[in-house]
Amino acid sequence: VGQSGDYPGAVSYFEGRRWFGGTYSRPNWLWATKSGTDSDMSYCLPSQDSDRIAAAVVARSADRILHIVPLARLVFLTASAEWLATTKNSDVITQSSLSVATQAYFGSSPVQPIIVGSTLLYAASRGGHLRECGYSYEAGGYITNDICLRAPHLFDNLSILDMSYGKAPFPQVWAVSSNGKLIALTYVPEQQVGAFSTIETQGDFLSCCVVAEGDEDILYAVVRRTINGVETAFVERMHERQFKSLEQCVYLDCSGTYEGEPKTEITGLTWLEGMEVSILADGSVEPPQKVVQGKITLDEPASVVHVGLPYTCEAETLPVAVALNDGSYGSGHEKNVISMTLRVINSSGIKAGPTFLDMKEYPARGNERAGIPPEPISDEIEIRVSGQWRTTGQCCIRQENPLPMKIISMTTKVEIV
């Protein structure tokens, strides 16, 4: 019988039943509907296998069930542990066969976890890190690992506020951090691939959600910005990644697009009033302008114009590690980067150098005739950088224009003493 406060905080489906858990009056209880129903909680005397299920999880610590996640087995998470719902003597969970076993004692935060393939990804209850949980044949059960150890500086002393997952065109996990940044994790667990990057904007990310639209999974985010001195919350949509021509690509924040007859005056930019914006007009980068009375003026008429807040993309390699006779792998040796060879696809406006303060831009224009934007480069390019002796031998790459840049490999020539 339901009691006052029996409102579940965790709901899911598994084996034809709807599962509930995490009420405040009975935090460590699990309920499941009658088999094949959404809301029927009836049972019979004598009992039948199709009856509803109600059971208390007897645990070392009686924490509230926060999440119920259906994988090959039913996994549920509390603030202190990860549990697995199994059966004692049958392949189907019933009132008489239900068995609950502890898998680990790490715990989850209230942030809704996500499923990537057959792996569960969730925010840890404390410490701000992300953890993965999946079946391990060697361990004979489900194990959990910290996936943030390669980039702990992005998570230490912070917390995750929201998470979402997009499958196409790239498998990416999006996580909103308490410092207002958005963390992007390119995650392919079956290949043991995980790469982190941070997305910063002129404001703070508050929440995120991924929606399937056609052939792509599109990220929507709630962003708090200060526009013309007024703090405003925007619901913004990330533009599609796939594009057929340069004028279609959008690499701007809080942007808008004009499509129509060629014109020099673009109006209706009221949400960007008073802000300095970047402009891409028919694939050509225009000088930055300030939006005045909701409009800007182009140097030349254009029919496809993207206007929005600028951002800079930056990447920095790890320190050089190379096998030396002294066994140091380069540590303690001065290094000088001579040149950088990049293999790029559909890229333009690339800058590179040994530091972000000393960069050179690769010439974007090739054989194009005057008056049209340069074609994106898909080739292997070499950038000879200014010599600079340093202990790390790191290389820096920057894109500060609203143009595409896709780098698939990099080779450097380095002197070591």
JSON list of N, CA, C and O in Angstrom, two decimals, residues 97-130:
[
{"chain": "A", "resi": 97, "resn": "SER", "atom": "N", "xyz": [12.23, -14.88, -7.21]},
{"chain": "A", "resi": 97, "resn": "SER", "atom": "CA", "xyz": [13.59, -15.14, -7.71]},
{"chain": "A", "resi": 97, "resn": "SER", "atom": "C", "xyz": [14.51, -13.93, -7.65]},
{"chain": "A", "resi": 97, "resn": "SER", "atom": "O", "xyz": [15.70, -14.05, -7.94]},
{"chain": "A", "resi": 98, "resn": "LEU", "atom": "N", "xyz": [13.98, -12.76, -7.31]},
{"chain": "A", "resi": 98, "resn": "LEU", "atom": "CA", "xyz": [14.79, -11.54, -7.31]},
{"chain": "A", "resi": 98, "resn": "LEU", "atom": "C", "xyz": [15.92, -11.63, -6.30]},
{"chain": "A", "resi": 98, "resn": "LEU", "atom": "O", "xyz": [15.73, -11.99, -5.14]},
{"chain": "A", "resi": 99, "resn": "SER", "atom": "N", "xyz": [17.13, -11.30, -6.78]},
{"chain": "A", "resi": 99, "resn": "SER", "atom": "CA", "xyz": [18.30, -11.25, -5.91]},
{"chain": "A", "resi": 99, "resn": "SER", "atom": "C", "xyz": [19.09, -10.00, -6.26]},
{"chain": "A", "resi": 99, "resn": "SER", "atom": "O", "xyz": [19.27, -9.67, -7.44]},
{"chain": "A", "resi": 100, "resn": "VAL", "atom": "N", "xyz": [19.56, -9.29, -5.24]},
{"chain": "A", "resi": 100, "resn": "VAL", "atom": "CA", "xyz": [20.31, -8.05, -5.45]},
{"chain": "A", "resi": 100, "resn": "VAL", "atom": "C", "xyz": [21.71, -8.23, -4.91]},
{"chain": "A", "resi": 100, "resn": "VAL", "atom": "O", "xyz": [21.90, -8.65, -3.75]},
{"chain": "A", "resi": 101, "resn": "ALA", "atom": "N", "xyz": [22.71, -7.90, -5.76]},
{"chain": "A", "resi": 101, "resn": "ALA", "atom": "CA", "xyz": [24.10, -8.08, -5.36]},
{"chain": "A", "resi": 101, "resn": "ALA", "atom": "C", "xyz": [24.87, -6.79, -5.61]},
{"chain": "A", "resi": 101, "resn": "ALA", "atom": "O", "xyz": [24.66, -6.10, -6.60]},
{"chain": "A", "resi": 102, "resn": "THR", "atom": "N", "xyz": [25.79, -6.49, -4.69]},
{"chain": "A", "resi": 102, "resn": "THR", "atom": "CA", "xyz": [26.63, -5.31, -4.83]},
{"chain": "A", "resi": 102, "resn": "THR", "atom": "C", "xyz": [27.72, -5.56, -5.86]},
{"chain": "A", "resi": 102, "resn": "THR", "atom": "O", "xyz": [28.36, -6.61, -5.86]},
{"chain": "A", "resi": 103, "resn": "GLN", "atom": "N", "xyz": [27.95, -4.59, -6.75]},
{"chain": "A", "resi": 103, "resn": "GLN", "atom": "CA", "xyz": [29.02, -4.68, -7.73]},
{"chain": "A", "resi": 103, "resn": "GLN", "atom": "C", "xyz": [30.23, -3.83, -7.34]},
{"chain": "A", "resi": 103, "resn": "GLN", "atom": "O", "xyz": [31.37, -4.18, -7.61]},
{"chain": "A", "resi": 104, "resn": "ALA", "atom": "N", "xyz": [29.98, -2.67, -6.73]},
{"chain": "A", "resi": 104, "resn": "ALA", "atom": "CA", "xyz": [31.08, -1.79, -6.31]},
{"chain": "A", "resi": 104, "resn": "ALA", "atom": "C", "xyz": [30.54, -0.80, -5.29]},
{"chain": "A", "resi": 104, "resn": "ALA", "atom": "O", "xyz": [29.33, -0.61, -5.16]},
{"chain": "A", "resi": 105, "resn": "TYR", "atom": "N", "xyz": [31.46, -0.15, -4.58]},
{"chain": "A", "resi": 105, "resn": "TYR", "atom": "CA", "xyz": [31.08, 0.85, -3.57]},
{"chain": "A", "resi": 105, "resn": "TYR", "atom": "C", "xyz": [31.72, 2.19, -3.93]},
{"chain": "A", "resi": 105, "resn": "TYR", "atom": "O", "xyz": [32.62, 2.66, -3.26]},
{"chain": "A", "resi": 106, "resn": "PHE", "atom": "N", "xyz": [31.25, 2.80, -5.01]},
{"chain": "A", "resi": 106, "resn": "PHE", "atom": "CA", "xyz": [31.69, 4.14, -5.38]},
{"chain": "A", "resi": 106, "resn": "PHE", "atom": "C", "xyz": [30.54, 5.13, -5.27]},
{"chain": "A", "resi": 106, "resn": "PHE", "atom": "O", "xyz": [30.66, 6.16, -4.62]},
{"chain": "A", "resi": 107, "resn": "GLY", "atom": "N", "xyz": [29.42, 4.86, -5.91]},
{"chain": "A", "resi": 107, "resn": "GLY", "atom": "CA", "xyz": [28.25, 5.72, -5.78]},
{"chain": "A", "resi": 107, "resn": "GLY", "atom": "C", "xyz": [28.10, 6.71, -6.92]},
{"chain": "A", "resi": 107, "resn": "GLY", "atom": "O", "xyz": [29.07, 7.09, -7.59]},
{"chain": "A", "resi": 108, "resn": "SER", "atom": "N", "xyz": [26.86, 7.15, -7.11]},
{"chain": "A", "resi": 108, "resn": "SER", "atom": "CA", "xyz": [26.51, 8.04, -8.21]},
{"chain": "A", "resi": 108, "resn": "SER", "atom": "C", "xyz": [25.91, 9.33, -7.67]},
{"chain": "A", "resi": 108, "resn": "SER", "atom": "O", "xyz": [25.35, 9.38, -6.57]},
{"chain": "A", "resi": 109, "resn": "SER", "atom": "N", "xyz": [26.02, 10.38, -8.49]},
{"chain": "A", "resi": 109, "resn": "SER", "atom": "CA", "xyz": [25.36, 11.65, -8.17]},
{"chain": "A", "resi": 109, "resn": "SER", "atom": "C", "xyz": [23.94, 11.61, -8.74]},
{"chain": "A", "resi": 109, "resn": "SER", "atom": "O", "xyz": [23.59, 10.71, -9.50]},
{"chain": "A", "resi": 110, "resn": "PRO", "atom": "N", "xyz": [23.09, 12.59, -8.41]},
{"chain": "A", "resi": 110, "resn": "PRO", "atom": "CA", "xyz": [21.72, 12.60, -8.95]},
{"chain": "A", "resi": 110, "resn": "PRO", "atom": "C", "xyz": [21.63, 12.88, -10.45]},
{"chain": "A", "resi": 110, "resn": "PRO", "atom": "O", "xyz": [20.55, 12.75, -11.03]},
{"chain": "A", "resi": 111, "resn": "VAL", "atom": "N", "xyz": [22.73, 13.28, -11.11]},
{"chain": "A", "resi": 111, "resn": "VAL", "atom": "CA", "xyz": [22.70, 13.57, -12.53]},
{"chain": "A", "resi": 111, "resn": "VAL", "atom": "C", "xyz": [22.33, 12.31, -13.31]},
{"chain": "A", "resi": 111, "resn": "VAL", "atom": "O", "xyz": [22.88, 11.24, -13.07]},
{"chain": "A", "resi": 112, "resn": "GLN", "atom": "N", "xyz": [21.39, 12.44, -14.25]},
{"chain": "A", "resi": 112, "resn": "GLN", "atom": "CA", "xyz": [20.90, 11.29, -15.00]},
{"chain": "A", "resi": 112, "resn": "GLN", "atom": "C", "xyz": [22.04, 10.64, -15.78]},
{"chain": "A", "resi": 112, "resn": "GLN", "atom": "O", "xyz": [22.71, 11.28, -16.59]},
{"chain": "A", "resi": 113, "resn": "PRO", "atom": "N", "xyz": [22.31, 9.34, -15.58]},
{"chain": "A", "resi": 113, "resn": "PRO", "atom": "CA", "xyz": [23.38, 8.67, -16.31]},
{"chain": "A", "resi": 113, "resn": "PRO", "atom": "C", "xyz": [22.97, 8.41, -17.76]},
{"chain": "A", "resi": 113, "resn": "PRO", "atom": "O", "xyz": [21.80, 8.53, -18.13]},
{"chain": "A", "resi": 114, "resn": "ILE", "atom": "N", "xyz": [23.94, 8.02, -18.59]},
{"chain": "A", "resi": 114, "resn": "ILE", "atom": "CA", "xyz": [23.67, 7.74, -20.00]},
{"chain": "A", "resi": 114, "resn": "ILE", "atom": "C", "xyz": [24.23, 6.36, -20.33]},
{"chain": "A", "resi": 114, "resn": "ILE", "atom": "O", "xyz": [25.10, 5.83, -19.64]},
{"chain": "A", "resi": 115, "resn": "ILE", "atom": "N", "xyz": [23.72, 5.79, -21.43]},
{"chain": "A", "resi": 115, "resn": "ILE", "atom": "CA", "xyz": [24.17, 4.49, -21.90]},
{"chain": "A", "resi": 115, "resn": "ILE", "atom": "C", "xyz": [24.85, 4.68, -23.24]},
{"chain": "A", "resi": 115, "resn": "ILE", "atom": "O", "xyz": [24.26, 5.25, -24.17]},
{"chain": "A", "resi": 116, "resn": "VAL", "atom": "N", "xyz": [26.09, 4.21, -23.34]},
{"chain": "A", "resi": 116, "resn": "VAL", "atom": "CA", "xyz": [26.84, 4.26, -24.59]},
{"chain": "A", "resi": 116, "resn": "VAL", "atom": "C", "xyz": [27.10, 2.82, -25.01]},
{"chain": "A", "resi": 116, "resn": "VAL", "atom": "O", "xyz": [27.94, 2.13, -24.42]},
{"chain": "A", "resi": 117, "resn": "GLY", "atom": "N", "xyz": [26.37, 2.36, -26.03]},
{"chain": "A", "resi": 117, "resn": "GLY", "atom": "CA", "xyz": [26.47, 0.96, -26.41]},
{"chain": "A", "resi": 117, "resn": "GLY", "atom": "C", "xyz": [25.96, 0.07, -25.29]},
{"chain": "A", "resi": 117, "resn": "GLY", "atom": "O", "xyz": [24.79, 0.11, -24.93]},
{"chain": "A", "resi": 118, "resn": "SER", "atom": "N", "xyz": [26.86, -0.72, -24.71]},
{"chain": "A", "resi": 118, "resn": "SER", "atom": "CA", "xyz": [26.50, -1.56, -23.58]},
{"chain": "A", "resi": 118, "resn": "SER", "atom": "C", "xyz": [27.18, -1.10, -22.30]},
{"chain": "A", "resi": 118, "resn": "SER", "atom": "O", "xyz": [27.26, -1.87, -21.33]},
{"chain": "A", "resi": 119, "resn": "THR", "atom": "N", "xyz": [27.65, 0.14, -22.29]},
{"chain": "A", "resi": 119, "resn": "THR", "atom": "CA", "xyz": [28.36, 0.69, -21.14]},
{"chain": "A", "resi": 119, "resn": "THR", "atom": "C", "xyz": [27.56, 1.82, -20.50]},
{"chain": "A", "resi": 119, "resn": "THR", "atom": "O", "xyz": [27.00, 2.66, -21.20]},
{"chain": "A", "resi": 120, "resn": "LEU", "atom": "N", "xyz": [27.52, 1.80, -19.19]},
{"chain": "A", "resi": 120, "resn": "LEU", "atom": "CA", "xyz": [26.84, 2.84, -18.43]},
{"chain": "A", "resi": 120, "resn": "LEU", "atom": "C", "xyz": [27.85, 3.91, -18.02]},
{"chain": "A", "resi": 120, "resn": "LEU", "atom": "O", "xyz": [28.93, 3.59, -17.53]},
{"chain": "A", "resi": 121, "resn": "LEU", "atom": "N", "xyz": [27.51, 5.17, -18.24]},
{"chain": "A", "resi": 121, "resn": "LEU", "atom": "CA", "xyz": [28.37, 6.29, -17.88]},
{"chain": "A", "resi": 121, "resn": "LEU", "atom": "C", "xyz": [27.61, 7.17, -16.89]},
{"chain": "A", "resi": 121, "resn": "LEU", "atom": "O", "xyz": [26.47, 7.58, -17.16]},
{"chain": "A", "resi": 122, "resn": "TYR", "atom": "N", "xyz": [28.23, 7.47, -15.74]},
{"chain": "A", "resi": 122, "resn": "TYR", "atom": "CA", "xyz": [27.54, 8.24, -14.72]},
{"chain": "A", "resi": 122, "resn": "TYR", "atom": "C", "xyz": [28.53, 9.13, -13.96]},
{"chain": "A", "resi": 122, "resn": "TYR", "atom": "O", "xyz": [29.74, 8.90, -13.98]},
{"chain": "A", "resi": 123, "resn": "ALA", "atom": "N", "xyz": [27.98, 10.16, -13.33]},
{"chain": "A", "resi": 123, "resn": "ALA", "atom": "CA", "xyz": [28.80, 11.08, -12.53]},
{"chain": "A", "resi": 123, "resn": "ALA", "atom": "C", "xyz": [28.93, 10.51, -11.11]},
{"chain": "A", "resi": 123, "resn": "ALA", "atom": "O", "xyz": [27.95, 10.08, -10.51]},
{"chain": "A", "resi": 124, "resn": "ALA", "atom": "N", "xyz": [30.16, 10.53, -10.61]},
{"chain": "A", "resi": 124, "resn": "ALA", "atom": "CA", "xyz": [30.40, 10.00, -9.27]},
{"chain": "A", "resi": 124, "resn": "ALA", "atom": "C", "xyz": [29.73, 10.87, -8.22]},
{"chain": "A", "resi": 124, "resn": "ALA", "atom": "O", "xyz": [29.51, 12.06, -8.41]},
{"chain": "A", "resi": 125, "resn": "SER", "atom": "N", "xyz": [29.40, 10.25, -7.10]},
{"chain": "A", "resi": 125, "resn": "SER", "atom": "CA", "xyz": [28.68, 10.98, -6.05]},
{"chain": "A", "resi": 125, "resn": "SER", "atom": "C", "xyz": [29.53, 12.10, -5.45]},
{"chain": "A", "resi": 125, "resn": "SER", "atom": "O", "xyz": [29.01, 13.13, -5.05]},
{"chain": "A", "resi": 126, "resn": "ARG", "atom": "N", "xyz": [30.84, 11.88, -5.39]},
{"chain": "A", "resi": 126, "resn": "ARG", "atom": "CA", "xyz": [31.74, 12.90, -4.86]},
{"chain": "A", "resi": 126, "resn": "ARG", "atom": "C", "xyz": [32.99, 12.94, -5.72]},
{"chain": "A", "resi": 126, "resn": "ARG", "atom": "O", "xyz": [33.37, 11.94, -6.33]},
{"chain": "A", "resi": 127, "resn": "GLY", "atom": "N", "xyz": [33.65, 14.09, -5.76]},
{"chain": "A", "resi": 127, "resn": "GLY", "atom": "CA", "xyz": [34.90, 14.21, -6.51]},
{"chain": "A", "resi": 127, "resn": "GLY", "atom": "C", "xyz": [34.75, 14.80, -7.89]},
{"chain": "A", "resi": 127, "resn": "GLY", "atom": "O", "xyz": [35.74, 15.22, -8.48]},
{"chain": "A", "resi": 128, "resn": "GLY", "atom": "N", "xyz": [33.53, 14.80, -8.45]},
{"chain": "A", "resi": 128, "resn": "GLY", "atom": "CA", "xyz": [33.29, 15.44, -9.73]},
{"chain": "A", "resi": 128, "resn": "GLY", "atom": "C", "xyz": [33.70, 14.66, -10.95]},
{"chain": "A", "resi": 128, "resn": "GLY", "atom": "O", "xyz": [33.61, 15.18, -12.06]},
{"chain": "A", "resi": 129, "resn": "HIS", "atom": "N", "xyz": [34.15, 13.41, -10.80]},
{"chain": "A", "resi": 129, "resn": "HIS", "atom": "CA", "xyz": [34.63, 12.63, -11.95]},
{"chain": "A", "resi": 129, "resn": "HIS", "atom": "C", "xyz": [33.49, 11.83, -12.58]},
{"chain": "A", "resi": 129, "resn": "HIS", "atom": "O", "xyz": [32.44, 11.61, -11.99]},
{"chain": "A", "resi": 130, "resn": "LEU", "atom": "N", "xyz": [33.74, 11.38, -13.83]},
{"chain": "A", "resi": 130, "resn": "LEU", "atom": "CA", "xyz": [32.83, 10.48, -14.53]},
{"chain": "A", "resi": 130, "resn": "LEU", "atom": "C", "xyz": [33.34, 9.06, -14.40]},
{"chain": "A", "resi": 130, "resn": "LEU", "atom": "O", "xyz": [34.54, 8.81, -14.44]}
]
